[in-house]
Each structure stands twice: as C-alpha cells, then as structure tokens.
Amino acid sequence: MGKLERKKYKRLGINFLIVLVFLAQTFMVAGASFSQTFLQGKYPLAYILDSYLFISLLANPILISSLVKKVIEIEEKNKMWQMQIILGERVNSILLDKFKNLSFRLLLLQIIEALVFLALARRSDYFHMTGGLALRFGLVNLSALMVNLFFLGFFMIVEMKAKKVYTLSFLSIIGGLTGIISMLTSKVLAYINPFAWMASLMNLSYVKEGDRFVQVLNPLNFYTLIIALVLLTTTLVYLRGMKSYRLWKD
C-alpha cells in the first residue's frame, strides 16, 4: 500500500508545491538577513528563526492543508476509496500511509531549511555557535516540525469529516489570520490557539533602552513542543481508530 501511495504522489505535484514554498520562504528569510536589524543585532540566528516563524505562522497551515487536499482528492475524484475498500483495504490504514509519506517530506523540508538558516546566520559578525544556541536552534526546529505534523493529522481528520469541498481551505486561511491576531494580542492565546504556536516559539523581544530598542533573548520554550506532541499523539490515535468519514464532497 505504501508503494501505491508513492506512485499516486507522482501525479499530484506534491514535491513541486513543497519546493515552491521552500523557495518562497527562503527568499523572504534571506531578504530579512540584509536588514539593518540583522546586521547590527547580537543574535543573528535567533533573528533568522523569528523571521521564519513569522512567515510560517500564515504560510504553513495553507501549505499543509493544500497537501492534504491533494492527496485525499485523488481518492475522491477517481472513486479510489470504493475500489480500495472492495480490495480489503481500510480507510484508516490508507490515511496513515498518506500521513507517513507527507511527514517524511515535511521532515526533509525542515532539515533543509534549518541548514539554510545556519548559512544565513553565519553572514553576521556576531554569529557564534554555543551550546545554549545549539539547544535553542534544535528546540525551535523540532517544535516547528511537531506543530506542522499536528496540523497534518488534524487537517486529514477535518477533510475526511467535512461535507463541503472548500471547508479545509477556509479553515486554514481563517486559522492563520487568528494566529496573527493571537500573536499580537496575548502570550496566553499564543499557547491556546494552535494556529499561533509558531509565534510562541519566537526567540527575541525588544526592550527600550534610552532612545533605542535592544534585542533580548526569550527564555527557552519547551511548552509548545510538549503540547504539540501530546495533541499530535491524540490526533494519530483518533485517525487510526476513526470510524465515520465522508468519502465524497458536496
């Protein structure tokens, strides 16, 4: 079944979409690395990571929902659900195979982006990799990956439950906007609203000293990683045992 899923993906342009998002995110983060804030800041890697997290706040839910729609729509359009059920396959097993394939691609994307962020940060004269910085860098990337995987599983459940074709797209766009609002409103909301979790991972705050603002490192945030892991696990357990789903849309 896993081999069949990989063959399906060749027709969907999944890799092209991921590469397109990678190029767009990298271009915007690279642009931030030419700003005066980056060049004069004491924490170049933290600044690069915050630029990525801010972009991901809105972009990643839309990317992941698009990936989910593509891999599920191919079953709906070609009546593959019915055919595979007749052949003895379980819908839950098919969905978990889809999750595994997309998770692998998101993992590769996260690793490649992390390497690019390191290369961009090294342009600054203030860049020095210490043990504490390495821990922060690893924690942010791992947390961001877990957040993305949670959305992957969550969006699969929504897509399999929704009656309308555009429900998932609407949810991802509105969710991304609420994430930005939560980021600007309250730190507590940044933990409560999953669409704002990327904002909770940001590394820098700005404190006014005299007539200028200086960068201050935020404490390490392990809470988002823990919350995302717990909800990811819950989502996968639900996905594995889900008994009701819609195999077509209105």
PDB file of C-alpha atoms in Angstrom:
ATOM      1  CA  MET A   1       0.000   0.000   0.000  1.00  0.00           C
ATOM      2  CA  GLY A   2       2.849   2.359   0.752  1.00  0.00           C
ATOM      3  CA  LYS A   3       4.266   1.814  -2.753  1.00  0.00           C
ATOM      4  CA  LEU A   4       0.868   2.587  -4.287  1.00  0.00           C
ATOM      5  CA  GLU A   5       0.708   5.850  -2.313  1.00  0.00           C
ATOM      6  CA  ARG A   6       4.132   6.911  -3.602  1.00  0.00           C
ATOM      7  CA  LYS A   7       3.030   6.232  -7.186  1.00  0.00           C
ATOM      8  CA  LYS A   8      -0.074   8.374  -6.705  1.00  0.00           C
ATOM      9  CA  TYR A   9       2.045  11.276  -5.457  1.00  0.00           C
ATOM     10  CA  LYS A  10       3.995  11.464  -8.711  1.00  0.00           C
ATOM     11  CA  ARG A  11       0.869  12.764 -10.437  1.00  0.00           C
ATOM     12  CA  LEU A  12      -0.054  15.313  -7.774  1.00  0.00           C
ATOM     13  CA  GLY A  13       2.829  17.782  -7.939  1.00  0.00           C
ATOM     14  CA  ILE A  14       3.409  17.405  -4.197  1.00  0.00           C
ATOM     15  CA  ASN A  15       7.173  17.796  -4.432  1.00  0.00           C
ATOM     16  CA  PHE A  16       6.797  20.809  -6.739  1.00  0.00           C
ATOM     17  CA  LEU A  17       4.481  22.525  -4.226  1.00  0.00           C
ATOM     18  CA  ILE A  18       6.903  21.870  -1.363  1.00  0.00           C
ATOM     19  CA  VAL A  19       9.861  23.177  -3.381  1.00  0.00           C
ATOM     20  CA  LEU A  20       7.857  26.272  -4.340  1.00  0.00           C
ATOM     21  CA  VAL A  21       7.065  27.014  -0.682  1.00  0.00           C
ATOM     22  CA  PHE A  22      10.680  26.345   0.293  1.00  0.00           C
ATOM     23  CA  LEU A  23      11.932  28.845  -2.286  1.00  0.00           C
ATOM     24  CA  ALA A  24       9.377  31.462  -1.231  1.00  0.00           C
ATOM     25  CA  GLN A  25      10.133  31.105   2.491  1.00  0.00           C
ATOM     26  CA  THR A  26      13.895  31.033   1.914  1.00  0.00           C
ATOM     27  CA  PHE A  27      13.724  34.113  -0.300  1.00  0.00           C
ATOM     28  CA  MET A  28      11.807  36.095   2.334  1.00  0.00           C
ATOM     29  CA  VAL A  29      14.045  34.970   5.197  1.00  0.00           C
ATOM     30  CA  ALA A  30      17.133  35.729   3.101  1.00  0.00           C
ATOM     31  CA  GLY A  31      15.718  39.202   2.461  1.00  0.00           C
ATOM     32  CA  ALA A  32      15.402  39.721   6.222  1.00  0.00           C
ATOM     33  CA  SER A  33      19.105  38.843   6.582  1.00  0.00           C
ATOM     34  CA  PHE A  34      20.024  42.010   4.688  1.00  0.00           C
ATOM     35  CA  SER A  35      18.160  44.312   7.077  1.00  0.00           C
ATOM     36  CA  GLN A  36      19.998  46.599   9.473  1.00  0.00           C
ATOM     37  CA  THR A  37      18.361  44.828  12.425  1.00  0.00           C
ATOM     38  CA  PHE A  38      20.027  41.583  11.383  1.00  0.00           C
ATOM     39  CA  LEU A  39      23.404  43.111  10.526  1.00  0.00           C
ATOM     40  CA  GLN A  40      23.624  45.036  13.793  1.00  0.00           C
ATOM     41  CA  GLY A  41      21.839  42.555  16.073  1.00  0.00           C
ATOM     42  CA  LYS A  42      23.657  40.428  18.641  1.00  0.00           C
ATOM     43  CA  TYR A  43      21.551  37.332  17.938  1.00  0.00           C
ATOM     44  CA  PRO A  44      21.585  36.731  14.169  1.00  0.00           C
ATOM     45  CA  LEU A  45      20.419  33.107  14.278  1.00  0.00           C
ATOM     46  CA  ALA A  46      17.539  33.964  16.605  1.00  0.00           C
ATOM     47  CA  TYR A  47      16.539  36.789  14.243  1.00  0.00           C
ATOM     48  CA  ILE A  48      16.586  34.429  11.252  1.00  0.00           C
ATOM     49  CA  LEU A  49      14.481  31.885  13.132  1.00  0.00           C
ATOM     50  CA  ASP A  50      11.960  34.536  14.156  1.00  0.00           C
ATOM     51  CA  SER A  51      11.647  35.688  10.546  1.00  0.00           C
ATOM     52  CA  TYR A  52      10.924  32.097   9.515  1.00  0.00           C
ATOM     53  CA  LEU A  53       8.410  31.590  12.341  1.00  0.00           C
ATOM     54  CA  PHE A  54       6.529  34.755  11.432  1.00  0.00           C
ATOM     55  CA  ILE A  55       6.274  33.687   7.776  1.00  0.00           C
ATOM     56  CA  SER A  56       5.253  30.145   8.786  1.00  0.00           C
ATOM     57  CA  LEU A  57       2.507  31.459  11.038  1.00  0.00           C
ATOM     58  CA  LEU A  58       0.332  32.131   7.998  1.00  0.00           C
ATOM     59  CA  ALA A  59       2.015  30.120   5.232  1.00  0.00           C
ATOM     60  CA  ASN A  60       2.361  26.669   6.813  1.00  0.00           C
ATOM     61  CA  PRO A  61      -1.326  25.994   7.560  1.00  0.00           C
ATOM     62  CA  ILE A  62      -2.153  26.891   3.948  1.00  0.00           C
ATOM     63  CA  LEU A  63       0.690  24.710   2.627  1.00  0.00           C
ATOM     64  CA  ILE A  64      -0.253  21.704   4.775  1.00  0.00           C
ATOM     65  CA  SER A  65      -3.975  21.999   4.032  1.00  0.00           C
ATOM     66  CA  SER A  66      -3.144  22.125   0.302  1.00  0.00           C
ATOM     67  CA  LEU A  67      -1.042  18.965   0.607  1.00  0.00           C
ATOM     68  CA  VAL A  68      -3.840  17.178   2.477  1.00  0.00           C
ATOM     69  CA  LYS A  69      -6.467  18.214  -0.075  1.00  0.00           C
ATOM     70  CA  LYS A  70      -4.316  16.984  -2.952  1.00  0.00           C
ATOM     71  CA  VAL A  71      -3.646  13.519  -1.537  1.00  0.00           C
ATOM     72  CA  ILE A  72      -7.273  12.971  -0.497  1.00  0.00           C
ATOM     73  CA  GLU A  73      -8.946  14.476  -3.570  1.00  0.00           C
ATOM     74  CA  ILE A  74      -7.245  11.928  -5.814  1.00  0.00           C
ATOM     75  CA  GLU A  75      -9.215   9.210  -3.999  1.00  0.00           C
ATOM     76  CA  GLU A  76     -12.488  11.123  -4.280  1.00  0.00           C
ATOM     77  CA  LYS A  77     -12.188  12.076  -7.957  1.00  0.00           C
ATOM     78  CA  ASN A  78     -11.278   8.601  -9.204  1.00  0.00           C
ATOM     79  CA  LYS A  79     -13.552   6.651  -6.798  1.00  0.00           C
ATOM     80  CA  MET A  80     -10.437   5.029  -5.389  1.00  0.00           C
ATOM     81  CA  TRP A  81     -11.928   4.825  -1.892  1.00  0.00           C
ATOM     82  CA  GLN A  82     -14.580   2.352  -3.017  1.00  0.00           C
ATOM     83  CA  MET A  83     -12.126   0.326  -5.073  1.00  0.00           C
ATOM     84  CA  GLN A  84      -9.613   0.004  -2.238  1.00  0.00           C
ATOM     85  CA  ILE A  85     -12.331  -0.901   0.277  1.00  0.00           C
ATOM     86  CA  ILE A  86     -13.516  -3.668  -2.063  1.00  0.00           C
ATOM     87  CA  LEU A  87      -9.918  -4.937  -2.212  1.00  0.00           C
ATOM     88  CA  GLY A  88      -9.904  -5.212   1.567  1.00  0.00           C
ATOM     89  CA  GLU A  89      -8.038  -2.025   2.492  1.00  0.00           C
ATOM     90  CA  ARG A  90      -9.117   0.069   5.486  1.00  0.00           C
ATOM     91  CA  VAL A  91      -9.648   3.802   5.091  1.00  0.00           C
ATOM     92  CA  ASN A  92      -7.719   4.399   8.320  1.00  0.00           C
ATOM     93  CA  SER A  93      -4.683   2.484   7.024  1.00  0.00           C
ATOM     94  CA  ILE A  94      -4.735   4.461   3.766  1.00  0.00           C
ATOM     95  CA  LEU A  95      -4.854   7.744   5.707  1.00  0.00           C
ATOM     96  CA  LEU A  96      -1.940   6.689   7.935  1.00  0.00           C
ATOM     97  CA  ASP A  97       0.111   5.822   4.829  1.00  0.00           C
ATOM     98  CA  LYS A  98      -0.640   9.285   3.484  1.00  0.00           C
ATOM     99  CA  PHE A  99       0.402  10.789   6.810  1.00  0.00           C
ATOM    100  CA  LYS A 100       3.715   8.893   6.768  1.00  0.00           C
ATOM    101  CA  ASN A 101       4.533   9.983   3.205  1.00  0.00           C
ATOM    102  CA  LEU A 102       3.735  13.638   3.824  1.00  0.00           C
ATOM    103  CA  SER A 103       5.511  13.596   7.198  1.00  0.00           C
ATOM    104  CA  PHE A 104       8.707  12.420   5.532  1.00  0.00           C
ATOM    105  CA  ARG A 105       8.541  15.287   3.060  1.00  0.00           C
ATOM    106  CA  LEU A 106       7.889  17.851   5.804  1.00  0.00           C
ATOM    107  CA  LEU A 107      10.818  16.441   7.789  1.00  0.00           C
ATOM    108  CA  LEU A 108      13.150  16.845   4.796  1.00  0.00           C
ATOM    109  CA  LEU A 109      11.863  20.381   4.270  1.00  0.00           C
ATOM    110  CA  GLN A 110      12.558  21.268   7.915  1.00  0.00           C
ATOM    111  CA  ILE A 111      16.111  19.865   7.770  1.00  0.00           C
ATOM    112  CA  ILE A 112      16.983  21.681   4.545  1.00  0.00           C
ATOM    113  CA  GLU A 113      15.515  24.954   5.808  1.00  0.00           C
ATOM    114  CA  ALA A 114      17.467  24.612   9.078  1.00  0.00           C
ATOM    115  CA  LEU A 115      20.720  24.267   7.127  1.00  0.00           C
ATOM    116  CA  VAL A 116      19.852  27.339   5.065  1.00  0.00           C
ATOM    117  CA  PHE A 117      19.100  29.326   8.239  1.00  0.00           C
ATOM    118  CA  LEU A 118      22.504  28.415   9.635  1.00  0.00           C
ATOM    119  CA  ALA A 119      24.208  29.529   6.431  1.00  0.00           C
ATOM    120  CA  LEU A 120      22.354  32.862   6.502  1.00  0.00           C
ATOM    121  CA  ALA A 121      23.167  33.471  10.190  1.00  0.00           C
ATOM    122  CA  ARG A 122      26.874  32.865   9.561  1.00  0.00           C
ATOM    123  CA  ARG A 123      26.948  36.025   7.444  1.00  0.00           C
ATOM    124  CA  SER A 124      26.817  38.086  10.635  1.00  0.00           C
ATOM    125  CA  ASP A 125      29.966  39.011  12.550  1.00  0.00           C
ATOM    126  CA  TYR A 126      28.033  38.352  15.774  1.00  0.00           C
ATOM    127  CA  PHE A 127      27.347  34.700  14.960  1.00  0.00           C
ATOM    128  CA  HIS A 128      28.915  32.275  17.440  1.00  0.00           C
ATOM    129  CA  MET A 129      27.524  28.780  17.889  1.00  0.00           C
ATOM    130  CA  THR A 130      27.463  27.917  21.585  1.00  0.00           C
ATOM    131  CA  GLY A 131      25.866  25.022  23.430  1.00  0.00           C
ATOM    132  CA  GLY A 132      22.931  27.160  24.501  1.00  0.00           C
ATOM    133  CA  LEU A 133      22.380  28.452  20.983  1.00  0.00           C
ATOM    134  CA  ALA A 134      22.539  24.931  19.538  1.00  0.00           C
ATOM    135  CA  LEU A 135      19.902  23.797  22.057  1.00  0.00           C
ATOM    136  CA  ARG A 136      17.660  26.743  21.139  1.00  0.00           C
ATOM    137  CA  PHE A 137      18.129  26.083  17.420  1.00  0.00           C
ATOM    138  CA  GLY A 138      17.292  22.389  17.781  1.00  0.00           C
ATOM    139  CA  LEU A 139      14.326  23.061  20.058  1.00  0.00           C
ATOM    140  CA  VAL A 140      12.753  25.616  17.696  1.00  0.00           C
ATOM    141  CA  ASN A 141      13.139  23.386  14.629  1.00  0.00           C
ATOM    142  CA  LEU A 142      11.849  20.281  16.420  1.00  0.00           C
ATOM    143  CA  SER A 143       8.900  22.213  17.848  1.00  0.00           C
ATOM    144  CA  ALA A 144       8.061  23.691  14.434  1.00  0.00           C
ATOM    145  CA  LEU A 145       8.150  20.197  12.914  1.00  0.00           C
ATOM    146  CA  MET A 146       5.808  18.803  15.592  1.00  0.00           C
ATOM    147  CA  VAL A 147       3.409  21.705  15.035  1.00  0.00           C
ATOM    148  CA  ASN A 148       3.388  21.004  11.294  1.00  0.00           C
ATOM    149  CA  LEU A 149       2.792  17.280  11.855  1.00  0.00           C
ATOM    150  CA  PHE A 150      -0.071  18.045  14.227  1.00  0.00           C
ATOM    151  CA  PHE A 151      -1.703  20.195  11.553  1.00  0.00           C
ATOM    152  CA  LEU A 152      -1.137  17.431   9.021  1.00  0.00           C
ATOM    153  CA  GLY A 153      -3.076  14.910  11.114  1.00  0.00           C
ATOM    154  CA  PHE A 154      -5.701  17.448  12.203  1.00  0.00           C
ATOM    155  CA  PHE A 155      -6.377  18.602   8.634  1.00  0.00           C
ATOM    156  CA  MET A 156      -6.725  14.995   7.474  1.00  0.00           C
ATOM    157  CA  ILE A 157      -9.448  14.439  10.065  1.00  0.00           C
ATOM    158  CA  VAL A 158     -11.230  17.662   9.066  1.00  0.00           C
ATOM    159  CA  GLU A 159     -11.055  16.777   5.364  1.00  0.00           C
ATOM    160  CA  MET A 160     -12.483  13.306   5.998  1.00  0.00           C
ATOM    161  CA  LYS A 161     -15.334  14.744   8.080  1.00  0.00           C
ATOM    162  CA  ALA A 162     -16.213  17.857   6.045  1.00  0.00           C
ATOM    163  CA  LYS A 163     -19.234  17.969   3.744  1.00  0.00           C
ATOM    164  CA  LYS A 164     -18.035  20.859   1.571  1.00  0.00           C
ATOM    165  CA  VAL A 165     -15.086  20.956  -0.829  1.00  0.00           C
ATOM    166  CA  TYR A 166     -13.617  24.245   0.440  1.00  0.00           C
ATOM    167  CA  THR A 167     -14.035  23.682   4.187  1.00  0.00           C
ATOM    168  CA  LEU A 168     -10.335  22.890   4.750  1.00  0.00           C
ATOM    169  CA  SER A 169      -9.059  25.809   2.671  1.00  0.00           C
ATOM    170  CA  PHE A 170     -11.360  28.198   4.527  1.00  0.00           C
ATOM    171  CA  LEU A 171     -10.250  26.806   7.909  1.00  0.00           C
ATOM    172  CA  SER A 172      -6.527  27.132   7.130  1.00  0.00           C
ATOM    173  CA  ILE A 173      -6.815  30.742   5.929  1.00  0.00           C
ATOM    174  CA  ILE A 174      -9.029  31.892   8.809  1.00  0.00           C
ATOM    175  CA  GLY A 175      -6.883  29.939  11.263  1.00  0.00           C
ATOM    176  CA  GLY A 176      -3.713  31.611  10.008  1.00  0.00           C
ATOM    177  CA  LEU A 177      -5.306  35.031  10.469  1.00  0.00           C
ATOM    178  CA  THR A 178      -6.386  34.165  14.028  1.00  0.00           C
ATOM    179  CA  GLY A 179      -2.800  33.072  14.679  1.00  0.00           C
ATOM    180  CA  ILE A 180      -1.526  36.532  13.793  1.00  0.00           C
ATOM    181  CA  ILE A 181      -4.227  38.168  15.936  1.00  0.00           C
ATOM    182  CA  SER A 182      -3.346  35.907  18.869  1.00  0.00           C
ATOM    183  CA  MET A 183       0.349  36.744  18.486  1.00  0.00           C
ATOM    184  CA  LEU A 184      -0.394  40.461  18.642  1.00  0.00           C
ATOM    185  CA  THR A 185      -2.951  40.155  21.454  1.00  0.00           C
ATOM    186  CA  SER A 186      -1.727  37.830  24.188  1.00  0.00           C
ATOM    187  CA  LYS A 187       1.049  35.366  25.006  1.00  0.00           C
ATOM    188  CA  VAL A 188      -1.531  33.111  26.633  1.00  0.00           C
ATOM    189  CA  LEU A 189      -3.544  32.950  23.395  1.00  0.00           C
ATOM    190  CA  ALA A 190      -0.351  32.024  21.546  1.00  0.00           C
ATOM    191  CA  TYR A 191      -0.320  28.784  23.558  1.00  0.00           C
ATOM    192  CA  ILE A 192      -4.072  28.138  23.419  1.00  0.00           C
ATOM    193  CA  ASN A 193      -4.569  28.719  19.689  1.00  0.00           C
ATOM    194  CA  PRO A 194      -2.716  26.034  17.643  1.00  0.00           C
ATOM    195  CA  PHE A 195      -2.500  28.427  14.703  1.00  0.00           C
ATOM    196  CA  ALA A 196      -0.420  30.762  16.913  1.00  0.00           C
ATOM    197  CA  TRP A 197       2.025  28.142  18.186  1.00  0.00           C
ATOM    198  CA  MET A 198       4.731  29.341  15.808  1.00  0.00           C
ATOM    199  CA  ALA A 199       4.515  32.767  17.450  1.00  0.00           C
ATOM    200  CA  SER A 200       5.046  31.196  20.881  1.00  0.00           C
ATOM    201  CA  LEU A 201       8.415  29.870  19.638  1.00  0.00           C
ATOM    202  CA  MET A 202       9.838  33.290  18.802  1.00  0.00           C
ATOM    203  CA  ASN A 203      13.224  33.936  20.377  1.00  0.00           C
ATOM    204  CA  LEU A 204      13.581  37.708  20.599  1.00  0.00           C
ATOM    205  CA  SER A 205      11.878  40.516  22.474  1.00  0.00           C
ATOM    206  CA  TYR A 206      12.713  44.191  22.132  1.00  0.00           C
ATOM    207  CA  VAL A 207      13.295  46.360  25.182  1.00  0.00           C
ATOM    208  CA  LYS A 208      13.651  50.122  25.029  1.00  0.00           C
ATOM    209  CA  GLU A 209      16.889  51.498  26.408  1.00  0.00           C
ATOM    210  CA  GLY A 210      17.110  55.248  26.126  1.00  0.00           C
ATOM    211  CA  ASP A 211      16.123  56.240  22.612  1.00  0.00           C
ATOM    212  CA  ARG A 212      16.545  52.797  21.005  1.00  0.00           C
ATOM    213  CA  PHE A 213      15.292  49.238  21.269  1.00  0.00           C
ATOM    214  CA  VAL A 214      17.686  46.381  22.059  1.00  0.00           C
ATOM    215  CA  GLN A 215      17.249  42.662  21.466  1.00  0.00           C
ATOM    216  CA  VAL A 216      16.690  40.375  24.457  1.00  0.00           C
ATOM    217  CA  LEU A 217      16.557  36.584  24.225  1.00  0.00           C
ATOM    218  CA  ASN A 218      13.336  34.991  25.440  1.00  0.00           C
ATOM    219  CA  PRO A 219      13.576  32.008  27.809  1.00  0.00           C
ATOM    220  CA  LEU A 220      13.662  28.604  26.137  1.00  0.00           C
ATOM    221  CA  ASN A 221      10.141  27.410  25.413  1.00  0.00           C
ATOM    222  CA  PHE A 222       9.558  23.684  25.962  1.00  0.00           C
ATOM    223  CA  TYR A 223       5.815  24.066  26.483  1.00  0.00           C
ATOM    224  CA  THR A 224       4.863  24.315  22.813  1.00  0.00           C
ATOM    225  CA  LEU A 225       6.828  21.170  21.969  1.00  0.00           C
ATOM    226  CA  ILE A 226       5.112  19.231  24.768  1.00  0.00           C
ATOM    227  CA  ILE A 227       1.631  20.488  23.855  1.00  0.00           C
ATOM    228  CA  ALA A 228       2.177  19.756  20.159  1.00  0.00           C
ATOM    229  CA  LEU A 229       3.485  16.244  20.906  1.00  0.00           C
ATOM    230  CA  VAL A 230       0.505  15.420  23.132  1.00  0.00           C
ATOM    231  CA  LEU A 231      -2.030  16.670  20.586  1.00  0.00           C
ATOM    232  CA  LEU A 232      -0.167  15.039  17.688  1.00  0.00           C
ATOM    233  CA  THR A 233      -0.308  11.701  19.505  1.00  0.00           C
ATOM    234  CA  THR A 234      -4.013  12.213  20.260  1.00  0.00           C
ATOM    235  CA  THR A 235      -4.677  13.080  16.628  1.00  0.00           C
ATOM    236  CA  LEU A 236      -2.899   9.957  15.338  1.00  0.00           C
ATOM    237  CA  VAL A 237      -4.743   7.722  17.800  1.00  0.00           C
ATOM    238  CA  TYR A 238      -8.037   9.233  16.649  1.00  0.00           C
ATOM    239  CA  LEU A 239      -7.052   8.908  12.984  1.00  0.00           C
ATOM    240  CA  ARG A 240      -6.169   5.265  13.493  1.00  0.00           C
ATOM    241  CA  GLY A 241      -9.467   4.435  15.154  1.00  0.00           C
ATOM    242  CA  MET A 242     -11.767   6.848  13.285  1.00  0.00           C
ATOM    243  CA  LYS A 243     -14.993   5.049  12.311  1.00  0.00           C
ATOM    244  CA  SER A 244     -17.014   7.683  10.457  1.00  0.00           C
ATOM    245  CA  TYR A 245     -15.848   9.652   7.420  1.00  0.00           C
ATOM    246  CA  ARG A 246     -17.122  11.108   4.179  1.00  0.00           C
ATOM    247  CA  LEU A 247     -15.663   9.596   1.022  1.00  0.00           C
ATOM    248  CA  TRP A 248     -17.072  12.357  -1.198  1.00  0.00           C
ATOM    249  CA  LYS A 249     -17.905  16.062  -1.002  1.00  0.00           C
ATOM    250  CA  ASP A 250     -20.909  18.159  -1.999  1.00  0.00           C
TER     251      ASP A 250
END
